[in-house]
CSV table of C-alpha atoms in Angstrom, one decimal:
chain,number,residue,atom,x,y,z
A,29,MET,CA,84.0,-119.7,23.5
A,30,PHE,CA,83.7,-120.0,19.8
A,31,LEU,CA,84.2,-123.5,18.2
A,32,TYR,CA,85.2,-123.9,14.6
A,33,GLN,CA,85.7,-127.1,12.6
A,34,ALA,CA,88.9,-127.2,10.6
A,35,VAL,CA,88.4,-128.5,7.1
A,36,SER,CA,90.8,-130.1,4.6
A,37,VAL,CA,89.4,-131.1,1.3
A,38,GLU,CA,90.8,-132.2,-2.1
A,39,LEU,CA,88.5,-132.3,-5.1
A,40,LEU,CA,89.6,-134.1,-8.2
A,41,LEU,CA,88.2,-132.6,-11.3
A,42,ILE,CA,88.6,-134.6,-14.5
A,43,LEU,CA,88.8,-132.1,-17.4
A,44,GLY,CA,89.7,-134.0,-20.5
A,45,HIS,CA,93.2,-135.3,-20.0
A,46,PHE,CA,93.9,-133.0,-17.0
A,47,THR,CA,93.5,-133.7,-13.3
A,48,VAL,CA,93.1,-130.6,-11.1
A,49,SER,CA,93.6,-130.8,-7.4
A,50,VAL,CA,91.7,-128.0,-5.5
A,51,PHE,CA,93.2,-127.5,-2.0
A,52,ALA,CA,91.0,-126.0,0.8
A,53,LEU,CA,93.2,-124.1,3.1
A,54,PRO,CA,93.1,-125.4,6.7
A,55,SER,CA,91.9,-123.0,9.3
A,56,PRO,CA,93.7,-122.3,12.6
A,57,PRO,CA,92.6,-124.1,15.8
A,58,SER,CA,89.5,-122.6,17.3
A,59,SER,CA,91.4,-121.3,20.3
A,60,GLN,CA,93.6,-119.1,18.1
A,61,ILE,CA,90.5,-117.7,16.4
A,62,ASP,CA,89.1,-117.0,19.8
A,63,GLY,CA,92.2,-115.0,20.6
A,64,LEU,CA,91.7,-112.9,17.4
A,65,TYR,CA,88.0,-112.4,18.4
A,66,TYR,CA,89.0,-111.0,21.8
A,67,LEU,CA,91.5,-108.7,20.2
A,68,TYR,CA,89.0,-107.5,17.6
A,69,ASN,CA,86.3,-106.8,20.2
A,70,SER,CA,88.6,-105.1,22.7
A,71,THR,CA,89.9,-102.6,20.1
A,72,ASP,CA,86.7,-101.6,18.4
A,73,GLY,CA,87.3,-103.8,15.4
A,74,ASP,CA,84.0,-102.7,13.7
A,75,HIS,CA,85.7,-99.3,13.2
A,76,TRP,CA,89.1,-100.3,12.1
A,77,LYS,CA,90.4,-98.5,9.0
A,78,TYR,CA,91.5,-100.9,6.3
A,79,THR,CA,93.8,-99.5,3.5
A,80,THR,CA,96.1,-101.0,0.9
A,81,THR,CA,98.9,-99.4,2.9
A,82,THR,CA,98.5,-101.9,5.7
A,83,CYS,CA,96.6,-104.7,3.9
A,84,ALA,CA,97.7,-106.6,0.9
A,85,PRO,CA,95.1,-106.2,-1.9
A,86,PRO,CA,92.5,-107.4,-2.3
A,87,ILE,CA,91.6,-106.3,1.2
A,88,THR,CA,89.9,-109.0,3.3
A,89,LYS,CA,88.4,-107.6,6.5
A,90,TRP,CA,88.2,-109.6,9.7
A,91,ASN,CA,84.8,-111.4,9.8
A,92,PHE,CA,83.7,-113.8,12.5
A,93,VAL,CA,80.3,-114.4,11.0
A,94,GLY,CA,79.5,-117.9,9.6
A,95,SER,CA,80.7,-121.4,10.0
A,96,ASP,CA,83.7,-121.2,7.7
A,97,VAL,CA,85.7,-118.5,9.5
A,98,ASN,CA,89.3,-118.8,8.4
A,99,PRO,CA,91.7,-116.0,9.3
A,100,CYS,CA,94.5,-117.7,7.3
A,101,ASP,CA,92.5,-117.1,4.1
A,102,GLY,CA,93.9,-113.6,3.4
A,103,TRP,CA,92.7,-111.7,6.4
A,104,CYS,CA,94.3,-108.3,6.7
A,105,GLY,CA,97.5,-108.3,8.8
A,106,ILE,CA,97.4,-112.1,9.4
A,107,THR,CA,100.3,-114.4,8.6
A,108,CYS,CA,99.9,-118.2,9.0
A,109,GLU,CA,102.4,-121.0,8.7
A,110,GLY,CA,102.2,-124.8,8.5
A,111,CYS,CA,99.4,-124.7,5.9
A,112,SER,CA,99.6,-127.6,3.6
A,113,SER,CA,97.4,-130.3,2.1
A,114,SER,CA,98.6,-132.7,4.8
A,115,SER,CA,98.0,-130.2,7.7
A,116,VAL,CA,95.0,-130.4,10.0
A,117,TYR,CA,95.5,-126.8,11.1
A,118,CYS,CA,97.3,-123.7,10.1
A,119,ASN,CA,98.9,-121.6,12.8
A,120,ILE,CA,98.7,-117.8,13.2
A,121,THR,CA,102.3,-116.6,13.6
A,122,LYS,CA,102.1,-112.9,12.9
A,123,ILE,CA,99.7,-110.0,13.4
A,124,GLU,CA,100.6,-106.7,11.8
A,125,LEU,CA,98.0,-103.9,12.0
A,126,PRO,CA,99.8,-100.6,11.9
A,127,GLN,CA,97.8,-97.4,11.9
A,128,MET,CA,94.5,-99.2,11.7
A,129,HIS,CA,92.7,-97.1,14.3
A,130,LEU,CA,92.6,-99.7,17.0
A,131,GLN,CA,91.0,-98.1,20.0
A,132,GLY,CA,90.9,-99.7,23.5
A,133,THR,CA,93.1,-102.1,25.4
A,134,LEU,CA,94.8,-105.3,24.4
A,135,PRO,CA,93.1,-108.3,26.2
A,136,GLN,CA,94.9,-111.0,28.1
A,137,GLU,CA,93.3,-113.5,25.8
A,138,VAL,CA,95.7,-112.7,23.0
A,139,ASN,CA,97.8,-115.4,24.7
A,140,LEU,CA,95.4,-117.9,23.1
A,141,LEU,CA,97.6,-117.3,20.0
A,142,THR,CA,100.1,-119.8,21.2
A,143,GLU,CA,102.2,-119.9,18.0
A,144,LEU,CA,102.3,-116.1,17.6
A,145,THR,CA,105.9,-114.9,17.1
A,146,GLU,CA,105.3,-111.3,16.0
A,147,LEU,CA,102.7,-108.8,17.3
A,148,LYS,CA,103.1,-105.4,15.5
A,149,LEU,CA,100.4,-102.8,16.2
A,150,PRO,CA,102.2,-99.5,16.0
A,151,GLY,CA,100.4,-96.1,15.8
A,152,PRO,CA,100.0,-93.3,15.8
A,153,GLN,CA,96.5,-94.0,14.8
A,154,ASN,CA,96.3,-96.9,17.1
A,155,HIS,CA,95.4,-95.8,20.7
A,156,LEU,CA,95.9,-98.5,23.3
A,157,GLU,CA,96.3,-96.5,26.5
A,158,GLY,CA,95.6,-98.5,29.6
A,159,THR,CA,96.9,-101.8,28.2
A,160,ASP,CA,98.6,-104.0,30.7
A,161,LEU,CA,101.7,-105.1,28.9
A,162,SER,CA,102.1,-108.2,31.0
A,163,PHE,CA,99.8,-110.1,28.6
A,164,ALA,CA,102.7,-110.3,26.2
A,165,CYS,CA,104.7,-112.3,28.7
A,166,THR,CA,102.1,-115.1,28.5
A,167,ILE,CA,102.4,-115.6,24.7
A,168,PRO,CA,104.8,-118.5,24.7
A,169,ASN,CA,106.5,-118.0,21.4
A,170,LEU,CA,106.5,-114.2,21.0
A,171,LYS,CA,109.7,-112.7,19.6
A,172,HIS,CA,108.8,-109.3,18.1
A,173,PHE,CA,106.6,-107.0,20.2
A,174,ASP,CA,105.8,-103.6,18.7
A,175,LEU,CA,103.4,-101.1,20.2
A,176,ALA,CA,105.3,-97.9,19.2
A,177,GLU,CA,103.2,-94.7,19.2
A,178,THR,CA,100.1,-96.2,20.7
A,179,SER,CA,99.7,-94.0,23.8
A,180,ILE,CA,100.4,-96.8,26.2
A,181,ASN,CA,101.4,-95.8,29.7
A,182,GLY,CA,102.5,-97.3,33.0
A,183,THR,CA,105.7,-99.3,33.4
A,184,ILE,CA,107.3,-102.0,31.4
A,185,PRO,CA,106.7,-105.3,33.3
A,186,LEU,CA,109.8,-107.2,34.6
A,187,CYS,CA,108.6,-110.3,32.7
A,188,LEU,CA,109.3,-108.5,29.4
A,189,TRP,CA,112.8,-107.6,30.4
A,190,ASN,CA,113.7,-111.2,31.3
A,191,SER,CA,111.5,-112.9,28.7
A,192,SER,CA,113.1,-116.1,27.3
A,193,THR,CA,111.7,-115.4,23.8
A,194,VAL,CA,111.3,-111.7,23.0
A,195,ASN,CA,114.2,-110.5,20.9
A,196,VAL,CA,112.7,-107.2,19.6
A,197,LEU,CA,111.1,-104.8,22.1
A,198,HIS,CA,109.7,-101.7,20.4
A,199,LEU,CA,107.7,-99.4,22.6
A,200,SER,CA,109.0,-96.0,21.5
A,201,GLU,CA,107.0,-92.7,21.6
A,202,ASN,CA,104.6,-93.6,24.4
A,203,SER,CA,104.2,-92.5,28.0
A,204,LEU,CA,106.0,-95.2,29.8
A,205,THR,CA,107.7,-94.5,33.1
A,206,GLY,CA,110.0,-96.4,35.5
A,207,SER,CA,113.6,-97.5,35.2
A,208,ILE,CA,115.6,-100.2,33.4
A,209,PRO,CA,115.9,-103.1,35.9
A,210,ALA,CA,119.4,-104.2,36.9
A,211,ASN,CA,119.1,-107.5,38.6
A,212,ILE,CA,117.2,-109.5,36.0
A,213,LEU,CA,119.2,-108.7,32.8
A,214,SER,CA,121.6,-111.5,32.0
A,215,SER,CA,123.8,-113.0,29.2
A,216,SER,CA,121.1,-115.5,28.4
A,217,SER,CA,118.7,-112.8,27.3
A,218,PRO,CA,117.6,-113.1,23.7
A,219,LEU,CA,117.1,-109.3,23.4
A,220,GLU,CA,118.6,-108.1,20.1
A,221,LYS,CA,116.8,-104.8,19.7
A,222,ILE,CA,115.5,-102.4,22.4
A,223,MET,CA,113.6,-99.4,21.1
A,224,LEU,CA,112.2,-97.2,24.0
A,225,SER,CA,112.9,-93.7,22.7
A,226,SER,CA,110.5,-90.8,23.6
A,227,ASN,CA,109.1,-92.0,26.8
A,228,SER,CA,109.6,-90.9,30.4
A,229,LEU,CA,112.1,-93.5,31.7
A,230,HIS,CA,114.4,-92.4,34.5
A,231,GLY,CA,117.3,-93.7,36.5
A,232,VAL,CA,120.7,-95.0,35.4
A,233,ILE,CA,121.7,-97.3,32.6
A,234,PRO,CA,122.6,-100.4,34.6
A,235,LEU,CA,125.9,-102.2,34.5
A,236,GLU,CA,123.9,-105.4,33.7
A,237,LEU,CA,123.0,-104.0,30.2
A,238,CYS,CA,126.5,-104.9,29.2
A,239,GLN,CA,125.6,-108.6,29.6
A,240,LEU,CA,123.2,-108.6,26.7
A,241,SER,CA,125.6,-110.3,24.4
A,242,VAL,CA,123.4,-110.5,21.4
A,243,LEU,CA,122.2,-106.9,21.6
A,244,THR,CA,122.7,-105.1,18.2
A,245,TYR,CA,120.3,-102.1,18.5
A,246,ILE,CA,119.4,-99.8,21.4
A,247,ASP,CA,117.5,-96.6,21.3
A,248,LEU,CA,116.8,-94.9,24.6
A,249,SER,CA,116.8,-91.3,23.2
A,250,GLN,CA,114.5,-88.6,24.6
A,251,ASN,CA,114.0,-90.0,28.1
A,252,SER,CA,115.1,-88.8,31.5
A,253,LEU,CA,118.0,-91.2,32.1
A,254,ASN,CA,120.9,-89.9,34.2
A,255,GLY,CA,124.2,-91.1,35.5
A,256,PHE,CA,127.2,-92.0,33.4
A,257,LEU,CA,127.9,-94.5,30.7
A,258,GLN,CA,129.5,-97.7,31.8
A,259,THR,CA,132.9,-98.6,30.2
A,260,CYS,CA,131.7,-102.2,29.8
A,261,LEU,CA,129.4,-101.0,27.0
A,262,GLY,CA,132.4,-101.5,24.7
A,263,ASP,CA,131.9,-105.3,25.3
A,264,LEU,CA,128.8,-105.1,23.1
A,265,VAL,CA,130.9,-105.7,20.0
A,266,GLY,CA,127.9,-106.6,17.8
A,267,MET,CA,126.2,-103.2,18.4
A,268,GLN,CA,125.1,-101.6,15.2
A,269,TYR,CA,122.8,-98.8,16.4
A,270,PHE,CA,123.5,-97.0,19.7
A,271,ALA,CA,121.3,-93.9,20.5
A,272,LEU,CA,121.1,-92.2,23.9
A,273,SER,CA,120.5,-88.6,22.8
A,274,ARG,CA,118.4,-86.1,24.8
A,275,ASN,CA,118.8,-87.5,28.3
A,276,PHE,CA,120.7,-86.3,31.4
A,277,LEU,CA,123.8,-88.4,31.0
A,278,HIS,CA,127.0,-86.8,32.3
A,279,SER,CA,130.7,-87.4,32.9
A,280,ARG,CA,132.9,-88.7,30.0
A,281,ILE,CA,132.1,-90.5,26.8
A,282,PRO,CA,133.8,-93.9,27.3
A,283,SER,CA,136.6,-94.5,24.8
A,284,GLU,CA,135.6,-98.2,24.9
A,285,ILE,CA,132.7,-97.4,22.5
A,286,GLY,CA,135.5,-97.5,19.9
A,287,GLN,CA,135.4,-101.3,20.4
A,288,MET,CA,132.0,-101.5,18.7
A,289,SER,CA,133.6,-102.4,15.5
A,290,VAL,CA,130.4,-102.9,13.4
A,291,LEU,CA,128.6,-99.7,14.7
A,292,SER,CA,126.9,-97.7,12.0
A,293,HIS,CA,124.8,-95.2,14.0
A,294,LEU,CA,126.0,-93.4,17.2
A,295,ALA,CA,123.8,-90.7,18.8
A,296,LEU,CA,124.8,-89.1,22.1
A,297,SER,CA,123.6,-85.6,21.4
A,298,TYR,CA,122.1,-83.2,24.0
A,299,ASN,CA,123.5,-84.7,27.2
A,300,ALA,CA,125.9,-83.2,29.7
A,301,PHE,CA,129.1,-85.0,28.8
A,302,SER,CA,132.2,-83.0,29.9
A,303,SER,CA,134.9,-84.8,28.1
A,304,THR,CA,136.8,-84.8,24.9
A,305,ILE,CA,135.7,-86.8,21.8
A,306,PRO,CA,137.6,-90.1,22.2
A,307,THR,CA,140.3,-90.6,19.6
A,308,GLU,CA,139.2,-94.3,19.6
A,309,PHE,CA,136.1,-93.2,17.6
A,310,GLY,CA,138.5,-93.4,14.6
A,311,LEU,CA,138.3,-97.2,15.0
A,312,LEU,CA,134.6,-97.2,14.1
A,313,LEU,CA,135.3,-97.9,10.5
A,314,GLY,CA,131.7,-98.9,9.7
A,315,LEU,CA,130.2,-95.7,11.2
A,316,GLN,CA,127.8,-93.9,8.9
A,317,TYR,CA,125.9,-91.5,11.2
A,318,LEU,CA,127.4,-89.6,14.1
A,319,TYR,CA,125.5,-87.3,16.4
A,320,LEU,CA,127.4,-85.5,19.2
A,321,SER,CA,125.6,-82.1,19.2
A,322,GLY,CA,124.5,-80.1,22.2
A,323,THR,CA,126.8,-81.5,24.8
A,324,LEU,CA,129.7,-80.0,26.8
A,325,LEU,CA,132.5,-81.5,24.8
A,326,THR,CA,136.0,-79.9,24.9
A,327,GLY,CA,139.4,-80.5,23.4
A,328,GLY,CA,138.6,-80.0,19.7
A,329,LEU,CA,137.9,-82.4,16.8
A,330,PRO,CA,140.3,-85.4,16.7
A,331,GLU,CA,142.2,-86.0,13.5
A,332,GLU,CA,141.2,-89.7,13.8
A,333,LEU,CA,137.6,-88.8,12.8
A,334,GLY,CA,139.0,-88.5,9.3
A,335,LEU,CA,139.5,-92.3,9.2
A,336,LEU,CA,135.8,-92.8,9.1
A,337,THR,CA,135.6,-93.0,5.3
A,338,GLY,CA,132.1,-94.5,5.3
A,339,LEU,CA,130.7,-91.6,7.4
A,340,MET,CA,127.7,-90.0,5.6
A,341,PHE,CA,126.2,-87.7,8.3
A,342,ALA,CA,128.0,-85.9,11.1
A,343,ASP,CA,126.5,-83.4,13.5
A,344,ILE,CA,128.9,-82.2,16.2
A,345,SER,CA,127.4,-78.8,16.5
A,346,VAL,CA,126.5,-76.6,19.6
A,347,ASN,CA,129.4,-77.7,21.8
A,348,LEU,CA,130.3,-74.2,22.9
A,349,LEU,CA,133.6,-75.1,24.6
A,350,LEU,CA,134.9,-77.5,21.9
A,351,GLY,CA,137.4,-75.2,20.4
A,352,GLY,CA,140.3,-76.3,18.3
A,353,THR,CA,140.6,-76.3,14.5
A,354,MET,CA,139.0,-78.3,11.7
A,355,PRO,CA,141.2,-81.2,10.8
A,356,ALA,CA,142.4,-81.5,7.3
A,357,SER,CA,141.7,-85.2,7.6
A,358,PHE,CA,138.0,-84.5,7.1
A,359,GLY,CA,138.9,-84.2,3.4
A,360,GLN,CA,139.1,-88.0,3.4
A,361,LEU,CA,135.4,-88.4,4.3
A,362,VAL,CA,134.5,-89.2,0.7
A,363,GLN,CA,131.0,-90.5,1.6
A,364,LEU,CA,130.1,-87.5,3.7
A,365,SER,CA,126.9,-85.7,2.7
A,366,HIS,CA,126.1,-83.6,5.8
A,367,LEU,CA,128.5,-81.9,8.2
A,368,SER,CA,127.3,-79.6,11.0
A,369,LEU,CA,130.0,-78.0,13.2
A,370,TYR,CA,128.3,-74.7,14.1
A,371,PHE,CA,128.5,-73.0,17.6
A,372,ASN,CA,131.7,-74.8,18.5
A,373,ASP,CA,134.2,-72.0,19.0
A,374,LEU,CA,136.3,-73.4,16.2
A,375,HIS,CA,139.2,-71.2,15.0
A,376,GLY,CA,141.8,-71.4,12.3
A,377,THR,CA,141.0,-71.8,8.6
A,378,ILE,CA,138.6,-73.9,6.6
A,379,PRO,CA,140.6,-76.8,5.2
A,380,THR,CA,140.9,-76.6,1.4
A,381,GLU,CA,140.5,-80.4,1.4
A,382,LEU,CA,136.7,-80.1,2.0
A,383,GLY,CA,136.4,-79.0,-1.6
A,384,ALA,CA,137.1,-82.6,-2.6
A,385,LEU,CA,134.0,-84.0,-0.9
A,386,GLU,CA,131.9,-84.6,-4.0
A,387,ALA,CA,129.1,-86.2,-2.0
A,388,LEU,CA,128.7,-83.2,0.3
A,389,THR,CA,125.2,-81.6,0.2
A,390,SER,CA,125.1,-79.6,3.5
A,391,LEU,CA,127.9,-77.8,5.3
A,392,TYR,CA,127.1,-75.8,8.4
A,393,LEU,CA,130.0,-73.9,10.0
A,394,HIS,CA,128.3,-70.7,11.3
A,395,PHE,CA,128.9,-69.0,14.6
A,396,ASN,CA,132.5,-70.0,15.1
A,397,GLU,CA,135.8,-68.0,15.0
A,398,LEU,CA,137.0,-69.3,11.6
A,399,SER,CA,139.3,-67.0,9.8
A,400,GLY,CA,141.2,-66.7,6.5
A,401,THR,CA,139.6,-66.9,3.1
A,402,ILE,CA,136.9,-69.2,1.9
A,403,PRO,CA,138.7,-72.0,0.0
A,404,ALA,CA,138.2,-71.8,-3.8
A,405,GLY,CA,136.7,-75.3,-4.0
A,406,ILE,CA,134.3,-75.1,-1.1
A,407,LEU,CA,131.4,-74.0,-3.3
A,408,GLN,CA,132.2,-76.5,-6.1
A,409,PRO,CA,131.0,-80.0,-5.0
A,410,SER,CA,128.3,-80.8,-7.5
A,411,ALA,CA,125.9,-82.0,-4.9
A,412,LEU,CA,126.3,-79.0,-2.5
A,413,SER,CA,122.9,-77.5,-1.7
A,414,PHE,CA,123.3,-75.8,1.7
A,415,LEU,CA,126.3,-73.7,2.8
A,416,SER,CA,126.3,-71.7,6.1
A,417,LEU,CA,129.4,-69.8,7.0
A,418,GLN,CA,127.9,-66.7,8.7
A,419,ASN,CA,129.1,-65.1,11.9
A,420,ASN,CA,132.8,-66.0,11.6
A,421,THR,CA,135.8,-63.7,10.8
A,422,LEU,CA,136.3,-64.8,7.2
A,423,THR,CA,138.1,-62.4,4.8
A,424,GLY,CA,138.9,-62.2,1.1
A,425,PRO,CA,136.7,-62.4,-2.0
A,426,LEU,CA,133.8,-64.7,-2.7
A,427,PRO,CA,135.1,-67.8,-4.4
A,428,SER,CA,133.9,-68.9,-7.8
A,429,PRO,CA,132.5,-71.1,-9.4
A,430,TRP,CA,129.4,-72.0,-7.4
A,431,SER,CA,127.7,-75.4,-7.5
A,432,GLU,CA,124.6,-75.4,-9.7
A,433,ALA,CA,122.8,-77.5,-6.9
A,434,LEU,CA,123.1,-74.6,-4.4
A,435,GLU,CA,119.8,-73.8,-2.7
A,436,ARG,CA,120.7,-71.8,0.4
A,437,VAL,CA,123.9,-69.8,1.0
A,438,GLY,CA,124.6,-67.9,4.2
A,439,LEU,CA,127.8,-65.7,4.4
A,440,SER,CA,126.7,-62.8,6.5
A,441,ASN,CA,128.6,-61.2,9.4
A,442,ASN,CA,132.1,-61.8,8.1
A,443,PHE,CA,134.7,-59.5,6.5
A,444,LEU,CA,134.3,-60.7,3.0
A,445,SER,CA,135.3,-58.3,0.2
A,446,GLY,CA,135.5,-58.1,-3.6
A,447,GLU,CA,132.7,-58.3,-6.1
A,448,ILE,CA,129.7,-60.7,-6.3
A,449,PRO,CA,130.7,-63.4,-8.9
A,450,PRO,CA,128.6,-63.2,-12.1
A,451,ALA,CA,128.0,-66.9,-11.9
A,452,ILE,CA,125.5,-66.3,-9.0
A,453,GLY,CA,123.1,-64.8,-11.6
A,454,GLN,CA,122.9,-68.2,-13.4
A,455,LEU,CA,121.9,-70.4,-10.5
A,456,SER,CA,118.6,-72.2,-11.2
A,457,ALA,CA,118.1,-74.0,-7.8
A,458,ILE,CA,118.9,-71.1,-5.5
A,459,ARG,CA,116.3,-70.1,-2.9
A,460,SER,CA,118.2,-68.0,-0.4
A,461,ILE,CA,121.4,-65.8,-0.5
A,462,VAL,CA,122.4,-63.9,2.6
A,463,LEU,CA,125.5,-61.6,2.3
A,464,THR,CA,124.6,-59.1,5.0
A,465,ASP,CA,127.3,-57.2,7.0
A,466,ASN,CA,130.4,-57.7,4.9
A,467,ASP,CA,132.6,-55.4,2.8
A,468,ILE,CA,131.4,-56.6,-0.6
A,469,SER,CA,131.6,-54.1,-3.4
A,470,GLY,CA,130.9,-53.8,-7.1
A,471,SER,CA,127.5,-54.2,-8.8
A,472,LEU,CA,124.7,-56.8,-8.6
A,473,PRO,CA,125.0,-59.6,-11.1
A,474,ALA,CA,122.5,-59.8,-13.9
A,475,ILE,CA,120.2,-62.7,-14.0
A,476,ILE,CA,121.1,-64.9,-17.0
A,477,GLY,CA,119.0,-67.7,-18.5
A,478,ASP,CA,115.3,-68.5,-18.4
A,479,ASN,CA,115.6,-70.7,-15.4
A,480,ALA,CA,117.9,-68.6,-13.2
A,481,TRP,CA,116.5,-67.4,-9.9
A,482,LEU,CA,113.0,-68.7,-10.6
A,483,LEU,CA,112.9,-70.3,-7.1
A,484,LEU,CA,114.7,-67.5,-5.2
A,485,GLU,CA,112.8,-66.5,-2.0
A,486,HIS,CA,115.4,-64.4,-0.1
A,487,TRP,CA,118.1,-62.0,-1.2
A,488,LEU,CA,119.7,-60.2,1.7
A,489,ALA,CA,122.9,-58.1,1.3
A,490,GLU,CA,122.4,-55.2,3.6
A,491,SER,CA,125.4,-53.2,5.0
A,492,ASN,CA,127.9,-53.7,2.2
A,493,MET,CA,129.5,-51.4,-0.3
A,494,ILE,CA,127.5,-52.5,-3.4
A,495,THR,CA,127.1,-49.8,-6.1
A,496,GLY,CA,125.3,-49.2,-9.3
A,497,SER,CA,121.6,-49.7,-10.2
A,498,LEU,CA,119.3,-52.6,-9.5
A,499,PRO,CA,119.1,-54.8,-12.6
A,500,ALA,CA,115.7,-54.9,-14.1
A,501,THR,CA,116.0,-58.7,-14.6
A,502,ILE,CA,115.5,-59.2,-10.9
A,503,GLY,CA,111.8,-58.9,-11.7
A,504,GLN,CA,111.8,-62.4,-13.2
A,505,ALA,CA,112.5,-64.0,-9.8
A,506,GLU,CA,108.8,-64.9,-9.4
A,507,SER,CA,109.2,-66.6,-6.0
A,508,LEU,CA,111.0,-63.7,-4.3
A,509,GLN,CA,109.5,-62.9,-0.9
A,510,TYR,CA,112.2,-60.6,0.6
A,511,PHE,CA,114.8,-58.5,-1.2
A,512,SER,CA,116.9,-56.2,1.0
A,513,MET,CA,119.8,-54.1,0.0
A,514,ASN,CA,119.7,-51.4,2.7
A,515,ALA,CA,122.9,-49.5,3.6
A,516,ASN,CA,124.5,-49.9,0.2
A,517,TYR,CA,125.1,-47.3,-2.6
A,518,LEU,CA,122.4,-48.5,-5.1
A,519,THR,CA,120.2,-46.4,-7.3
A,520,GLY,CA,116.9,-47.2,-9.1
A,521,ARG,CA,113.9,-49.3,-8.3
A,522,VAL,CA,112.5,-52.5,-9.7
A,523,ARG,CA,108.7,-52.6,-9.7
A,524,GLY,CA,107.2,-55.0,-7.2
A,525,LEU,CA,110.3,-55.3,-5.1
A,526,TYR,CA,111.0,-53.9,-1.6
A,527,HIS,CA,114.6,-52.7,-1.2
């Protein structure tokens, strides 16, 4: 063991009429310094990588040499509390060493840090495989435990699940196995956040999870969980983040989730749900992010989703049997920036109300059965950068004007007709335009302006009825990688381009 003498000194310096009190910071108890020493030695501390990203400048490396060792005096990643001129000791309460290249296993002696409340050692540069996580259960005041992306394996010890102190458990992106225990979860649990995504957990989500009354955040995405979702999950009314994507969950999505009134993030994508989207989701008025892609949902898009006026991101794509039409109520989603509804067997027309979504940056509706014309305002939102409508049965002319923010536009494999709007030749942010397999006629637009098409990488408009000659101004598109106009009625050649 290593013994250290705590020191508290005040020096009075008389400088003219001024008295200056110099306070020597108390050190932690020797046992706490011992705990740090064991941690340092067990994780190859001599080769840790100190950077200003993880350490507050000026960087003070851990150093156990000498008689005046004091981790509370600015050591990287160490937070102490209770340090005052009247204190005999400071106490180490937090250790934060993200991406410091810790290599090895965490020792049981970390429990010598009896006042530690937060232990945060996330990777991916920290490699702690082989660590027995039960050591964390013996740190009496530990509340926040974070070993995400550290290559740890094995199972999560039962003592962590029924800890009387831990309220944040963050072990995502590791190689953990086992199941979520049922018989030890209770309403007295302090767990507020459970983050276990990207592991190899299996089994069902137990009914007892519903008893964690203070739970606000759960992420079990990318595991091998199966079974169905319990209806009692709706009792977790304080839930803010609920993510179960990429598992093997099945049956229906409980309508009771609509009772999570403060929910802001809901992710259930890539499971095997065989139900409709609950209309009760329209009650989630605080929802900002909605992920329901890659499931087996049916029954169309409920009008009630249009009540989610705070929604910013919605991905309900790749539900091949969803069917139905696009609700006009989606035009009320004034905060929406991203909408993905591709591969859903949607039919009917594109609601003109979508043109009023000024915050919209990305709209993906490809591979459906949408018909009718493209609404005149759909390309107008000032923030719109990505539009994908290919592989539908859309007809009529290309609308105009086009948003100056547009970067990528996909309209191929439809029945669009008419001429290419001249405004396309003025787009300065455009990178890709795909118009292949339509009935577009007329001539190619001239490039207008010094900044137009400077970023263009792909222009594809094969199998149309475009006539005339290739405009020489296309040569100013310096970033152009592929230009294809096969199966049209064009003449001429622009030097340096393949067509």
